Short mmCIF file of C-alpha atoms and ligand atoms in Angstrom, two decimals:
data_model
loop_
_atom_site.label_atom_id
_atom_site.label_comp_id
_atom_site.label_asym_id
_atom_site.label_seq_id
_atom_site.Cartn_x
_atom_site.Cartn_y
_atom_site.Cartn_z
CA MET H 182 96.29 89.67 91.26
CA GLN H 183 99.53 91.17 92.36
CA PRO H 184 101.46 89.40 95.07
CA PRO H 185 101.24 91.08 98.46
CA THR H 186 103.78 93.75 99.11
CA ALA H 187 106.39 92.24 101.37
CA ARG H 188 107.35 95.15 103.61
CA PRO H 189 109.99 94.29 106.16
CA GLN H 190 108.68 95.32 109.52
CA SER H 191 111.21 95.72 112.28
CA ILE H 192 110.41 94.87 115.83
CA GLN H 193 112.74 96.03 118.53
CA PRO H 194 114.19 93.27 120.63
CA THR H 195 112.88 93.66 124.13
CA VAL H 196 115.65 92.25 126.25
CA ASP H 197 118.98 92.98 124.67
CA GLU H 198 120.57 93.76 121.37
CA GLU H 199 122.61 90.69 120.81
CA LEU H 200 120.47 89.20 118.04
CA GLY H 201 119.53 92.41 116.33
CA PRO H 202 115.98 93.31 115.33
CA VAL H 203 113.52 90.61 114.36
CA LYS H 204 112.35 91.11 110.81
CA LEU H 205 108.93 90.02 109.68
CA ASN H 206 108.12 89.76 106.01
CA THR H 207 104.41 90.13 106.43
CA TYR H 208 102.02 91.61 103.98
CA ASP H 209 100.98 95.13 104.43
CA LEU H 210 97.44 94.66 105.48
CA GLY H 211 96.97 98.25 106.58
CA VAL H 212 97.26 99.97 103.23
CA GLN H 213 95.46 97.34 101.24
CA LEU H 214 92.65 96.28 103.48
CA GLU H 215 89.87 97.46 101.20
CA ASP H 216 91.53 96.22 97.98
CA THR H 217 92.46 92.77 99.42
CA THR H 218 88.97 92.38 100.91
CA ALA H 219 87.41 93.19 97.54
CA SER H 220 89.71 90.64 95.83
CA ILE H 221 88.77 87.94 98.37
CA PHE H 222 85.08 88.37 97.68
CA GLN H 223 85.63 88.44 93.93
CA LYS H 224 87.43 85.10 94.18
CA MET H 225 84.56 83.82 96.31
CA GLY H 226 82.26 84.48 93.34
CA TYR H 227 80.77 87.92 94.09
CA SER H 228 80.77 90.86 91.81
CA VAL H 229 82.25 93.72 93.78
CA GLU H 230 81.85 97.49 93.56
CA LYS H 231 84.05 99.67 95.72
CA ARG H 232 82.93 102.98 97.25
CA GLN H 233 79.43 102.61 96.07
CA ARG H 234 76.74 105.22 96.80
CA VAL H 235 73.48 103.52 97.60
CA GLN H 236 70.04 105.08 97.93
CA THR H 237 68.68 105.20 101.48
CA LYS H 238 65.07 105.08 102.50
CA SER H 239 65.14 108.82 103.33
CA GLY H 240 66.19 109.62 99.78
CA ALA H 241 69.78 110.56 100.65
CA THR H 242 72.67 108.24 99.66
CA ALA H 243 75.13 106.37 101.82
CA GLU H 244 78.54 105.18 100.80
CA ILE H 245 79.24 101.47 101.07
CA ASP H 246 82.98 100.55 101.17
CA ILE H 247 82.40 97.41 99.12
CA LEU H 248 79.03 96.36 97.68
CA LEU H 249 78.80 92.63 96.93
CA VAL H 250 76.34 91.28 94.45
CA ARG H 251 75.67 87.68 93.69
CA GLY H 252 72.40 86.82 91.95
CA ILE H 253 69.61 88.42 94.01
CA ARG H 254 71.89 88.88 96.99
CA ARG H 255 73.40 92.18 98.01
CA ARG H 256 75.84 92.46 100.84
CA ALA H 257 77.59 95.51 102.28
CA VAL H 258 81.15 95.41 103.52
CA GLU H 259 82.59 97.98 105.86
CA CYS H 260 86.38 98.16 106.12
CA LYS H 261 88.08 99.77 109.12
CA ASN H 262 91.78 100.22 108.92
CA TYR H 263 93.11 100.93 112.39
CA ASP H 264 96.32 101.29 114.24
CA GLN H 265 97.44 97.93 115.63
CA SER H 266 96.55 98.88 119.16
CA ARG H 267 93.07 100.10 118.39
CA SER H 268 90.03 97.88 118.35
CA VAL H 269 86.69 98.35 116.54
CA GLY H 270 84.23 99.57 119.13
CA ILE H 271 80.47 99.33 119.43
CA GLN H 272 80.01 102.84 117.95
CA ASP H 273 81.53 101.75 114.66
CA LEU H 274 79.20 98.74 114.62
CA ARG H 275 76.16 100.88 115.33
CA VAL H 276 76.95 103.25 112.49
CA PHE H 277 77.25 100.30 110.15
CA LYS H 278 74.06 98.69 111.44
CA ASP H 279 72.17 101.91 110.82
CA LYS H 280 73.61 102.11 107.34
CA LEU H 281 72.34 98.63 106.63
CA GLY H 282 68.94 99.55 107.92
CA ASP H 283 68.78 102.79 105.91
CA THR H 284 69.86 101.17 102.67
CA GLY H 285 67.75 98.06 103.15
CA ILE H 286 70.77 95.79 102.56
CA ALA H 287 70.06 92.76 104.67
CA SER H 288 73.53 91.32 105.03
CA GLY H 289 76.63 93.04 106.29
CA ILE H 290 80.28 92.16 106.89
CA PHE H 291 82.58 94.29 109.04
CA VAL H 292 86.28 93.88 108.22
CA THR H 293 89.19 95.24 110.22
CA ASN H 294 92.95 94.73 110.32
CA THR H 295 92.86 94.68 114.10
CA TYR H 296 90.17 93.19 116.36
CA PHE H 297 86.73 93.84 117.76
CA SER H 298 85.79 94.91 121.26
CA GLU H 299 83.69 92.55 123.26
CA ASP H 300 80.53 94.70 123.13
CA SER H 301 80.93 95.23 119.36
CA GLU H 302 81.08 91.42 118.99
CA LYS H 303 77.87 91.12 121.00
CA LEU H 304 76.08 93.67 118.89
CA ALA H 305 77.25 91.95 115.69
CA ASN H 306 76.07 88.60 117.06
CA SER H 307 72.62 89.86 117.82
CA THR H 308 72.20 91.63 114.51
CA GLY H 309 73.72 88.96 112.25
CA ILE H 310 76.63 91.10 111.07
CA GLU H 311 79.57 88.96 110.10
CA LEU H 312 82.91 90.02 111.60
CA TRP H 313 86.34 89.61 110.10
CA ASP H 314 89.19 90.54 112.42
CA GLY H 315 92.76 90.80 111.24
CA ASP H 316 93.38 87.07 111.75
CA LYS H 317 90.32 86.04 109.80
CA HIS H 318 91.08 88.45 107.01
CA ARG H 319 94.58 86.97 106.82
CA GLU H 320 93.16 83.43 106.59
CA LYS H 321 90.83 84.40 103.76
CA PHE H 322 93.71 86.25 102.05
CA TYR H 323 95.58 82.95 101.75
CA ALA H 324 92.58 80.68 101.36
CA TYR H 325 91.54 82.58 98.26
CA ALA H 326 95.04 82.53 96.91
CA ILE H 327 95.69 86.24 97.07
CA GLY H 328 98.51 85.72 99.51
CA ARG H 329 101.55 83.68 98.45
CA ILE H 330 100.57 80.08 98.05
CA LYS H 331 102.49 77.06 96.96
CA ASN H 332 101.72 74.13 94.74
CA PRO H 333 100.16 71.45 96.98
CA SER H 334 102.28 68.73 95.36
CA LEU H 335 105.43 70.47 96.54
CA VAL H 336 104.63 70.30 100.23
CA GLN H 337 107.43 68.45 102.01
CA ASP H 338 106.68 69.48 105.55
CA PRO H 339 104.48 67.36 107.83
CA ILE H 340 100.76 68.12 107.96
CA LEU H 341 98.06 67.40 110.55
CA PRO H 342 96.04 64.53 109.03
CA LEU H 343 92.75 65.39 107.24
CA THR H 344 90.20 63.60 109.33
CA LEU H 345 87.13 65.65 108.54
CA ASP H 346 86.63 65.01 104.83
CA PHE H 347 84.82 67.28 102.40
CA SER H 348 81.50 65.55 102.43
CA SER H 349 81.33 65.52 106.26
CA ALA H 350 82.53 69.11 106.48
CA SER H 351 80.06 70.36 103.97
CA SER H 352 77.00 68.39 104.94
CA LEU H 353 74.07 70.07 106.71
CA SER H 354 71.33 68.59 108.87
CA LEU H 355 68.46 70.96 108.24
CA ARG H 356 64.89 70.11 107.40
CA ASN H 357 65.37 71.89 104.11
CA ASN H 358 68.98 71.33 103.19
CA GLN H 359 67.99 71.80 99.54
CA SER H 360 67.37 75.51 100.28
CA VAL H 361 70.98 76.10 101.23
CA ARG H 362 73.65 76.02 98.56
CA LEU H 363 77.40 75.60 99.05
CA PHE H 364 79.02 78.01 96.61
CA SER H 365 82.64 78.17 97.70
CA SER H 366 84.86 75.63 99.42
CA VAL H 367 88.50 75.85 100.28
CA LEU H 368 90.81 73.60 102.19
CA LEU H 369 93.49 75.93 103.52
CA TYR H 370 96.76 74.55 104.85
CA HIS H 371 98.02 77.09 107.37
CA PRO H 372 101.73 76.83 108.35
CA TYR H 373 102.94 77.01 111.97
CA PHE H 374 106.42 76.61 113.39
CA LEU H 375 106.79 74.30 116.38
CA ILE H 376 109.78 75.61 118.31
CA LYS H 377 111.32 73.78 121.21
CA HIS H 378 113.28 75.96 123.63
CA ARG H 379 115.27 75.71 126.80
CA LEU H 380 116.34 78.52 129.09
CA GLN H 381 119.06 78.27 131.67
CA ALA H 382 120.17 81.45 133.44
CA ILE H 383 122.48 81.38 136.42
CA ARG H 384 122.95 84.48 138.56
CA LYS H 385 124.70 85.18 141.82
CA ASP H 386 122.92 87.21 144.44
CA PRO H 387 124.89 89.89 146.35
CA THR H 388 125.86 87.27 148.99
CA GLY H 389 127.48 85.15 146.32
CA LYS H 390 124.89 82.37 146.26
CA SER H 391 123.94 81.02 142.83
CA HIS H 392 120.35 80.90 141.56
CA THR H 393 119.32 78.99 138.43
CA ILE H 394 116.31 79.85 136.34
CA THR H 395 115.18 77.22 133.91
CA ASP H 396 112.31 77.00 131.47
CA SER H 397 111.62 74.65 128.62
CA GLY H 398 108.80 73.74 126.31
CA THR H 399 107.41 74.15 122.80
CA TYR H 400 105.93 77.31 121.33
CA PHE H 401 103.79 77.45 118.20
CA VAL H 402 104.45 80.39 115.94
CA ASP H 403 102.00 81.34 113.27
CA ALA H 404 104.21 81.32 110.14
CA LEU H 405 101.98 83.86 108.41
CA ASP H 406 102.39 86.65 110.96
CA GLY H 407 105.04 85.66 113.47
CA GLU H 408 102.73 85.54 116.48
CA ILE H 409 103.11 82.95 119.17
CA ILE H 410 99.67 81.29 119.48
CA ASN H 411 100.21 79.48 122.81
CA ARG H 412 101.58 82.19 124.99
CA GLU H 413 99.47 81.56 128.04
CA ARG H 414 101.97 79.63 130.03
CA GLY H 415 102.48 82.38 132.55
CA VAL H 416 103.71 85.69 131.37
CA VAL H 417 105.59 87.23 134.32
CA GLU H 418 105.35 90.79 133.35
CA ASN H 419 103.55 92.74 130.71
CA ILE H 420 106.04 95.09 129.16
CA ALA H 421 104.43 98.01 127.37
CA GLY H 422 104.48 98.13 123.59
CA LEU H 423 105.50 94.99 121.74
CA PHE H 424 103.83 92.50 124.04
CA LYS H 425 100.67 94.38 124.61
CA LYS H 426 99.00 93.38 121.37
CA LYS H 427 100.21 89.83 121.74
CA GLU H 428 98.67 89.45 125.17
CA GLU H 429 95.36 90.40 123.64
CA ARG H 430 95.82 87.94 120.86
CA MET H 431 96.50 85.24 123.46
CA GLU H 432 92.79 85.19 124.16
CA SER H 433 91.84 84.29 120.61
CA ARG H 434 89.67 81.20 120.62
CA GLU H 435 90.92 80.07 117.29
CA ASP H 436 94.57 80.21 118.35
CA LYS H 437 93.74 78.23 121.42
CA MET H 438 92.01 75.53 119.37
CA VAL H 439 94.85 75.29 116.86
CA SER H 440 97.33 75.03 119.71
CA GLU H 441 95.36 72.19 121.18
CA ASP H 442 95.36 70.36 117.87
CA LEU H 443 99.09 70.92 117.45
CA GLU H 444 99.62 69.50 120.92
CA ARG H 445 97.36 66.49 120.57
CA ILE H 446 97.58 65.38 116.99
CA VAL H 447 100.67 63.77 115.51
CA PRO H 448 101.70 65.34 112.21
CA ILE H 449 102.20 63.02 109.30
CA SER H 450 104.17 63.21 106.10
CA LYS H 451 101.68 62.67 103.34
CA PRO H 452 101.17 64.33 99.99
CA VAL H 453 98.58 67.13 99.89
CA LEU H 454 96.03 66.14 97.28
CA SER H 455 94.03 68.42 95.01
CA SER H 456 90.38 67.80 94.46
CA SER H 457 87.71 68.83 91.97
CA ASP H 458 85.21 69.33 94.85
CA TYR H 459 87.10 72.11 96.51
CA GLN H 460 90.10 74.40 96.15
CA VAL H 461 93.27 73.47 98.04
CA SER H 462 95.40 76.44 99.17
CA VAL H 463 98.76 75.89 100.82
CA ALA H 464 100.02 79.14 102.33
CA GLU H 465 103.70 79.88 102.01
CA PRO H 466 105.29 80.89 105.33
CA GLU H 467 105.82 84.66 105.49
CA VAL H 468 108.16 84.34 108.43
CA THR H 469 111.48 82.52 108.25
CA GLU H 470 112.36 79.71 110.66
CA GLU H 471 115.22 81.87 112.05
CA ASP H 472 112.89 84.76 112.78
CA ALA H 473 110.34 82.41 114.40
CA ALA H 474 113.12 81.13 116.66
CA ARG H 475 114.12 84.72 117.57
CA ILE H 476 110.57 85.60 118.39
CA VAL H 477 110.46 82.60 120.73
CA LYS H 478 113.78 83.49 122.33
CA ALA H 479 112.63 87.04 122.99
CA HIS H 480 109.38 85.79 124.49
CA VAL H 481 111.08 83.26 126.74
CA ALA H 482 113.64 85.75 128.04
CA GLU H 483 110.83 88.31 128.62
CA LYS H 484 108.53 85.80 130.32
CA ASN H 485 111.25 84.71 132.73
CA ARG H 486 112.17 88.14 134.02
CA GLN H 487 111.71 87.82 137.71
CA ASP H 488 112.69 88.89 141.16
CA VAL H 489 114.64 86.21 142.96
CA ARG H 490 114.66 86.17 146.77
CA TYR H 491 117.72 85.66 148.88
CA ASN H 492 118.62 85.93 152.51
CA ALA H 493 121.03 88.61 153.59
CA LYS H 494 122.47 89.18 156.99
CA VAL H 495 121.88 92.72 158.12
CA LYS H 496 123.24 93.82 161.48
CA GLY H 497 123.27 90.26 162.68
CA GLU H 498 119.67 89.60 161.54
CA ILE H 499 118.54 87.56 158.54
CA GLU H 500 116.52 89.64 156.14
CA THR H 501 114.83 88.48 152.90
CA ARG H 502 115.69 90.58 149.93
CA SER H 503 115.26 90.19 146.21
CA PHE H 504 117.17 90.98 143.07
CA ARG H 505 115.99 91.19 139.49
CA VAL H 506 117.03 88.61 136.89
CA LEU H 507 116.72 89.59 133.22
CA PRO H 508 117.53 86.51 131.14
CA ARG H 509 119.53 87.16 127.97
CA LEU H 510 118.53 85.89 124.56
CA SER H 511 121.82 83.96 124.44
CA GLU H 512 120.69 81.97 127.48
CA VAL H 513 117.73 80.61 125.56
CA SER H 514 118.66 77.72 123.30
CA ILE H 515 116.48 76.36 120.51
CA ARG H 516 116.22 72.58 120.72
CA GLY H 517 114.46 72.01 117.47
CA THR H 518 112.13 73.62 114.95
CA LYS H 519 109.54 72.09 112.68
CA LEU H 520 107.05 73.51 110.23
CA VAL H 521 103.65 71.89 110.35
CA TYR H 522 100.62 72.63 108.17
CA VAL H 523 97.20 72.71 109.81
CA PRO H 524 94.31 72.10 107.42
CA LYS H 525 91.20 74.24 107.84
CA TRP H 526 87.93 74.09 105.93
CA ASP H 527 86.53 77.39 104.77
CA LEU H 528 83.02 76.98 103.34
CA GLU H 529 80.58 79.57 102.06
CA TYR H 530 76.87 78.91 101.71
CA GLU H 531 73.94 80.96 100.44
CA SER H 532 70.25 80.77 101.01
CA GLY H 533 67.57 83.24 99.99
CA GLN H 534 69.00 86.67 100.69
CA ALA H 535 71.54 85.34 103.17
CA SER H 536 75.09 84.03 103.07
CA PHE H 537 76.88 82.03 105.73
CA SER H 538 80.49 81.13 106.57
CA ARG H 539 81.38 77.84 108.13
CA ARG H 540 84.96 77.01 109.15
CA PHE H 541 86.32 73.86 110.74
CA LEU H 542 89.63 72.47 111.81
CA ALA H 543 89.95 69.61 109.36
CA SER H 544 92.09 67.52 111.66
CA SER H 545 90.11 67.51 114.93
CA GLY H 546 86.87 68.32 113.13
CA ARG H 547 86.12 71.17 115.58
CA THR H 548 84.08 74.15 114.55
CA LEU H 549 85.85 77.49 114.29
CA GLU H 550 82.83 79.37 113.01
CA ASP H 551 79.33 78.43 111.89
CA GLY H 552 77.05 81.18 110.67
CA LEU H 553 74.25 78.67 110.13
CA ALA H 554 74.29 77.05 113.53
CA LYS H 555 72.11 79.47 115.50
CA CYS H 556 68.65 80.88 114.89
CA GLN H 557 68.72 84.55 113.87
CA LYS H 558 65.22 85.20 115.17
CA CYS H 559 66.08 84.27 118.75
CA THR H 560 67.04 87.36 120.70
CA LEU H 561 69.06 86.41 123.77
CA LEU H 562 69.81 82.73 123.98
CA LYS H 563 70.06 81.68 120.34
CA LYS H 564 68.72 78.17 119.73
CA GLU H 565 69.93 75.63 117.26
CA THR H 566 68.88 76.03 113.61
CA VAL H 567 66.45 73.43 112.27
CA ALA H 568 65.61 75.06 108.95
CA VAL H 569 66.19 78.20 106.91
CA CYS H 570 63.44 80.54 105.71
CA GLU H 571 62.86 79.66 102.07
CA VAL H 572 62.26 83.27 101.18
CA CYS H 573 64.88 85.24 103.08
CA GLY H 574 67.28 82.47 104.05
CA THR H 575 67.34 83.33 107.78
CA PRO H 576 68.37 80.39 109.99
CA LEU H 577 65.45 79.39 112.24
CA CYS H 578 65.04 77.29 115.34
CA GLU H 579 62.13 75.01 116.25
CA LYS H 580 60.26 77.89 117.75
CA HIS H 581 60.78 80.32 114.88
CA ALA H 582 60.31 77.97 111.92
CA TYR H 583 56.85 77.83 110.34
CA GLN H 584 55.75 75.37 107.74
CA GLU H 585 53.52 76.63 105.02
CA GLY H 586 54.37 74.80 101.79
CA GLY H 587 58.05 75.21 102.65
CA TRP H 588 59.78 76.45 105.82
CA MET H 589 59.35 80.16 106.51
CA CYS H 590 60.19 82.78 109.07
CA GLU H 591 57.40 84.77 110.69
CA ASP H 592 57.83 87.58 108.19
CA HIS H 593 57.20 85.39 105.23
CA ILE H 594 54.22 83.27 106.15
CA SER H 595 50.89 84.24 104.73
CA ASP H 596 48.61 86.69 106.55
CA LYS H 597 46.17 83.87 106.95
CA LEU H 598 48.60 81.66 108.83
CA ARG H 599 49.83 84.64 110.86
CA GLU H 600 46.23 85.46 111.72
CA GLU H 601 45.48 81.82 112.67
CA THR H 602 48.52 81.56 114.94
CA LYS H 603 48.16 84.96 116.49
CA GLY H 604 47.63 85.06 120.21
CA THR H 605 48.26 81.38 120.78
CA GLY H 606 51.66 82.15 122.21
CA PHE H 607 52.76 78.71 121.05
CA LEU H 608 53.17 79.34 117.40
CA SER H 609 55.60 76.58 116.69
CA LYS H 610 53.47 73.91 118.36
CA PHE H 611 50.41 75.07 116.50
CA LYS H 612 52.32 75.02 113.26
CA LEU H 613 53.99 71.67 113.85
CA GLY H 614 50.63 70.09 114.79
CA ARG H 615 49.33 70.94 111.37
CA GLY H 616 52.44 69.35 109.78
ZN1 ZN I 963 64.80 81.08 117.35
ZN1 ZN I 964 62.02 84.90 105.91
#
């Protein structure tokens, strides 16, 4: 595989020009979305065919961006390459869902370089379509060593300790664990900069009185894309353009969880070990420490724009007025920077016709994503999975799991059992009673 194209991207400073533009050496996801996605799945162990025409039930053909094949499993991948400000909407998901239905491909993955709207996420959730937004794609890009990675033995920077080990991360607690197979496991070390800052801006109001604005704290900057992941500490004003996208990203659940781990868990200096059980990928930072510091400075200055009130005497009366303070980048000082690696498990399982992703923060052990956790036959409130169907692989809850030899979904039990259980309204109890 070729290394990602490092295309310098310039971002205009928002407050003043004194530090010049912030340059990000980030990979050009836009152009290569389909290619990189295909490479990721190839590394995962799929055979991939791009731009594949597949027969539909009506006899016509439909084009699949990437068709994945692994044993008896076929999966369709849809790639949508959008402008940074545009999200994937429900209409895009509907079209893909219909395509899956028409072609009879049971499993679908929708990949974008941006993000998904809330209703498109809901639709995906109810139909079992796996979603990869820009952040997830980027993680996979490095996890599967397509992005720049470094030799684990050369890691000098501190890491969050690995508390959730491989056997705990990969273990399942289903009634038929043997029907689910782990086929790809990666421990990804994702780099983040911890940047301590302090702002002090002193301004005189028109009456000559001094006002001091101070702010200090630590920001975490994703070293793969230059985004601040813990921005939520009160953004004063939302300036159009640059900060728009970042405000949206602020809501990312994964960023929030990583930030919490970086706040609570003390990094250690310990060698990163390789293992024969899983692949270890250590991502090289794509953003320099200097640029991460500039990004923080710009954000702090921006965030602390404010109107300061003062009392003026007008015609003998005291009147409250305000004046605007725009902190300068030079008034933000950087009190320290540190690169810390956060380990994340990225596990892929397969069962029957189905495949599942499970991702965990390896330090706190918290779940980022678990495609196996919830029953796919439940419609609204999805219950916890107790077994998978041994024919199709669908995760099933207590109510939707039937035992007939092995564990089955309703579609795969015999006509006889279906007939027997028909009309009882309590299928699972009936079935469980018979053991
Ligand atoms: Zn269910
Ligand atoms: Zn089934």
